[in-house]
XYZ file of N, CA and C in Angstrom:
276
model
N -18.887 -127.132 47.933
C -18.064 -126.908 46.765
C -18.828 -126.124 45.707
N -20.082 -126.498 45.489
C -20.881 -125.819 44.475
C -21.107 -124.357 44.843
N -21.318 -124.076 46.129
C -21.540 -122.701 46.566
C -20.310 -121.832 46.320
N -19.119 -122.401 46.557
C -17.893 -121.645 46.322
C -17.730 -121.321 44.846
N -18.008 -122.285 43.976
C -17.924 -122.038 42.537
C -18.962 -121.024 42.093
N -20.153 -121.100 42.654
C -21.212 -120.169 42.300
C -20.850 -118.750 42.725
N -20.263 -118.574 43.915
C -19.842 -117.255 44.371
C -18.755 -116.696 43.468
N -17.813 -117.539 43.074
C -16.739 -117.111 42.188
C -17.309 -116.691 40.834
N -18.255 -117.472 40.331
C -18.890 -117.160 39.058
C -19.641 -115.839 39.144
N -20.358 -115.610 40.248
C -21.097 -114.365 40.425
C -20.162 -113.159 40.454
N -19.013 -113.291 41.106
C -18.051 -112.194 41.148
C -17.527 -111.881 39.755
N -17.240 -112.925 38.968
C -16.746 -112.710 37.615
C -17.796 -112.041 36.742
N -19.040 -112.476 36.891
C -20.111 -111.888 36.096
C -20.298 -110.424 36.472
N -20.265 -110.109 37.763
C -20.411 -108.720 38.192
C -19.261 -107.861 37.687
N -18.059 -108.414 37.662
C -16.921 -107.680 37.136
C -17.108 -107.396 35.650
N -17.560 -108.386 34.905
C -17.777 -108.189 33.475
C -18.894 -107.184 33.210
N -19.919 -107.198 34.026
C -21.009 -106.231 33.858
C -20.499 -104.821 34.135
N -19.716 -104.656 35.199
C -19.160 -103.333 35.497
C -18.233 -102.861 34.395
N -17.408 -103.769 33.882
C -16.489 -103.387 32.805
C -17.247 -103.014 31.535
N -18.278 -103.759 31.214
C -19.075 -103.446 30.023
C -19.784 -102.108 30.172
N -20.386 -101.895 31.322
C -21.086 -100.631 31.559
C -20.102 -99.460 31.541
N -18.932 -99.655 32.119
C -17.927 -98.590 32.133
C -17.410 -98.301 30.724
N -17.267 -99.328 29.898
C -16.818 -99.122 28.517
C -17.834 -98.311 27.726
N -19.084 -98.693 27.838
C -20.138 -97.996 27.097
C -20.302 -96.570 27.615
N -20.364 -96.415 28.934
C -20.525 -95.078 29.511
C -19.309 -94.194 29.222
N -18.107 -94.773 29.239
C -16.902 -94.010 28.906
C -16.919 -93.528 27.479
N -17.410 -94.365 26.573
C -17.512 -93.988 25.165
C -18.521 -92.847 24.992
N -19.642 -92.940 25.691
C -20.662 -91.885 25.614
C -20.135 -90.589 26.213
N -19.375 -90.702 27.312
C -18.816 -89.506 27.943
C -17.864 -88.753 27.033
N -17.147 -89.457 26.162
C -16.256 -88.785 25.211
C -17.058 -87.812 24.368
N -18.209 -88.240 23.894
C -19.010 -87.380 23.033
C -19.721 -86.286 23.821
N -20.120 -86.577 25.043
C -20.731 -85.543 25.889
C -19.706 -84.456 26.204
N -18.504 -84.871 26.558
C -17.446 -83.901 26.839
C -17.107 -83.082 25.599
N -17.059 -83.734 24.449
C -16.775 -83.027 23.201
C -17.861 -82.014 22.886
N -19.103 -82.396 23.108
C -20.213 -81.486 22.852
C -20.151 -80.267 23.778
N -19.807 -80.495 25.043
C -19.694 -79.374 25.986
C -18.588 -78.418 25.546
N -17.451 -78.965 25.136
C -16.347 -78.122 24.663
C -16.766 -77.358 23.413
N -17.459 -78.015 22.502
C -17.908 -77.349 21.281
C -18.853 -76.194 21.598
N -19.746 -76.377 22.548
C -20.695 -75.327 22.902
C -20.007 -74.169 23.627
N -19.087 -74.476 24.532
C -18.415 -73.419 25.286
C -17.473 -72.592 24.425
N -16.776 -73.224 23.503
C -15.781 -72.518 22.695
C -16.317 -72.086 21.339
N -17.517 -72.513 21.003
C -18.100 -72.109 19.721
C -17.529 -72.845 18.525
N -16.993 -74.035 18.731
C -16.444 -74.816 17.629
C -17.555 -75.521 16.874
N -17.305 -75.787 15.593
C -18.241 -76.574 14.785
C -17.880 -78.062 14.829
N -16.598 -78.358 14.897
C -16.132 -79.746 14.968
C -14.971 -79.824 15.960
N -14.642 -81.057 16.332
C -13.478 -81.291 17.193
C -12.615 -82.353 16.530
N -11.328 -82.065 16.449
C -10.360 -83.021 15.917
C -9.554 -83.561 17.088
N -9.662 -84.869 17.324
C -8.943 -85.477 18.436
C -7.457 -85.641 18.146
N -7.062 -85.496 16.898
C -5.655 -85.617 16.543
C -5.226 -87.048 16.291
N -6.174 -87.921 16.011
C -5.860 -89.317 15.737
C -6.578 -90.241 16.692
N -6.324 -91.521 16.509
C -6.994 -92.526 17.335
C -6.384 -92.607 18.734
N -5.095 -92.318 18.854
C -4.416 -92.441 20.145
C -4.983 -91.486 21.200
N -5.140 -90.191 20.914
C -5.750 -89.314 21.925
C -7.199 -89.696 22.243
N -7.935 -90.153 21.229
C -9.316 -90.572 21.457
C -9.364 -91.757 22.410
N -8.500 -92.730 22.201
C -8.461 -93.915 23.069
C -8.011 -93.549 24.471
N -7.086 -92.619 24.606
C -6.639 -92.239 25.947
C -7.756 -91.502 26.699
N -8.531 -90.675 26.018
C -9.675 -90.023 26.667
C -10.709 -91.071 27.055
N -10.947 -92.014 26.168
C -11.908 -93.078 26.447
C -11.456 -93.908 27.652
N -10.162 -94.208 27.725
C -9.671 -95.022 28.846
C -9.763 -94.255 30.168
N -9.512 -92.949 30.144
C -9.682 -92.171 31.382
C -11.130 -92.194 31.832
N -12.045 -92.044 30.900
C -13.466 -92.096 31.236
C -13.865 -93.485 31.718
N -13.294 -94.527 31.100
C -13.573 -95.903 31.523
C -13.205 -96.090 32.992
N -11.989 -95.686 33.370
C -11.551 -95.887 34.752
C -12.341 -95.024 35.724
N -12.763 -93.849 35.294
C -13.610 -93.016 36.142
C -14.932 -93.714 36.427
N -15.599 -94.188 35.379
C -16.899 -94.842 35.545
C -16.736 -96.169 36.285
N -15.673 -96.920 35.986
C -15.445 -98.200 36.655
C -15.237 -98.003 38.155
N -14.483 -96.977 38.535
C -14.265 -96.741 39.969
C -15.555 -96.295 40.648
N -16.372 -95.509 39.969
C -17.663 -95.107 40.538
C -18.556 -96.324 40.719
N -18.620 -97.185 39.717
C -19.442 -98.390 39.826
C -18.935 -99.332 40.909
N -17.629 -99.404 41.099
C -17.068 -100.235 42.159
C -17.467 -99.699 43.525
N -17.422 -98.378 43.687
C -17.837 -97.790 44.955
C -19.321 -98.012 45.215
N -20.129 -97.923 44.167
C -21.565 -98.188 44.310
C -21.788 -99.632 44.718
N -21.019 -100.556 44.138
C -21.143 -101.974 44.504
C -20.789 -102.192 45.975
N -19.690 -101.595 46.423
C -19.287 -101.744 47.825
C -20.336 -101.138 48.758
N -20.884 -99.996 48.386
C -21.929 -99.374 49.199
C -23.154 -100.278 49.267
N -23.534 -100.852 48.132
C -24.708 -101.710 48.093
C -24.502 -102.977 48.934
N -23.329 -103.580 48.836
C -23.051 -104.784 49.620
C -23.036 -104.479 51.118
N -22.470 -103.346 51.496
C -22.470 -102.969 52.913
C -23.889 -102.710 53.404
N -24.692 -102.087 52.566
C -26.087 -101.823 52.931
C -26.866 -103.115 53.099
N -26.654 -104.084 52.205
C -27.314 -105.379 52.309
C -26.883 -106.109 53.581
N -25.606 -106.023 53.904
C -25.108 -106.685 55.110
C -25.726 -106.055 56.358
N -25.851 -104.729 56.373
C -26.494 -104.057 57.506
C -27.946 -104.487 57.643
N -28.634 -104.597 56.533
C -30.035 -105.019 56.579
C -30.172 -106.449 57.076
N -29.256 -107.331 56.657
C -29.313 -108.717 57.121
C -29.098 -108.809 58.618
N -28.131 -108.039 59.132
C -27.900 -108.074 60.579
C -29.076 -107.452 61.329
N -29.675 -106.420 60.748
C -30.851 -105.803 61.372
C -32.021 -106.776 61.403
N -32.246 -107.491 60.304
C -33.332 -108.478 60.269
C -33.046 -109.621 61.231
N -31.772 -110.009 61.359
C -31.427 -111.087 62.281
C -31.681 -110.661 63.725
N -31.406 -109.410 64.057
C -31.682 -108.911 65.409
C -33.173 -108.868 65.670
N -33.948 -108.483 64.669
C -35.399 -108.392 64.848
C -36.065 -109.770 64.935
N -35.453 -110.787 64.351
C -36.022 -112.128 64.392
C -35.854 -112.798 65.747
N -34.930 -112.356 66.541
C -34.671 -112.994 67.841
C -35.757 -112.768 68.794
């Protein structure tokens, strides 16, 4: 019973870590993208047109980073599983 609760807790913590990292990275990406646009077009400032367009850009970046982090997690778990089976074969 304790192991099942611990696994559930670990999944929730990993989800929260991915969401936090995606939020922060998405926020940073907004400014990186803005800087690139400013340099390419020669602008001095960028007006997002209010909070709504800014939040929608941030949310697109959030989902982009979150999906990348999810794929990295799946790749890492598959790699760990392969290593465990490889070690189990070598132990025999």
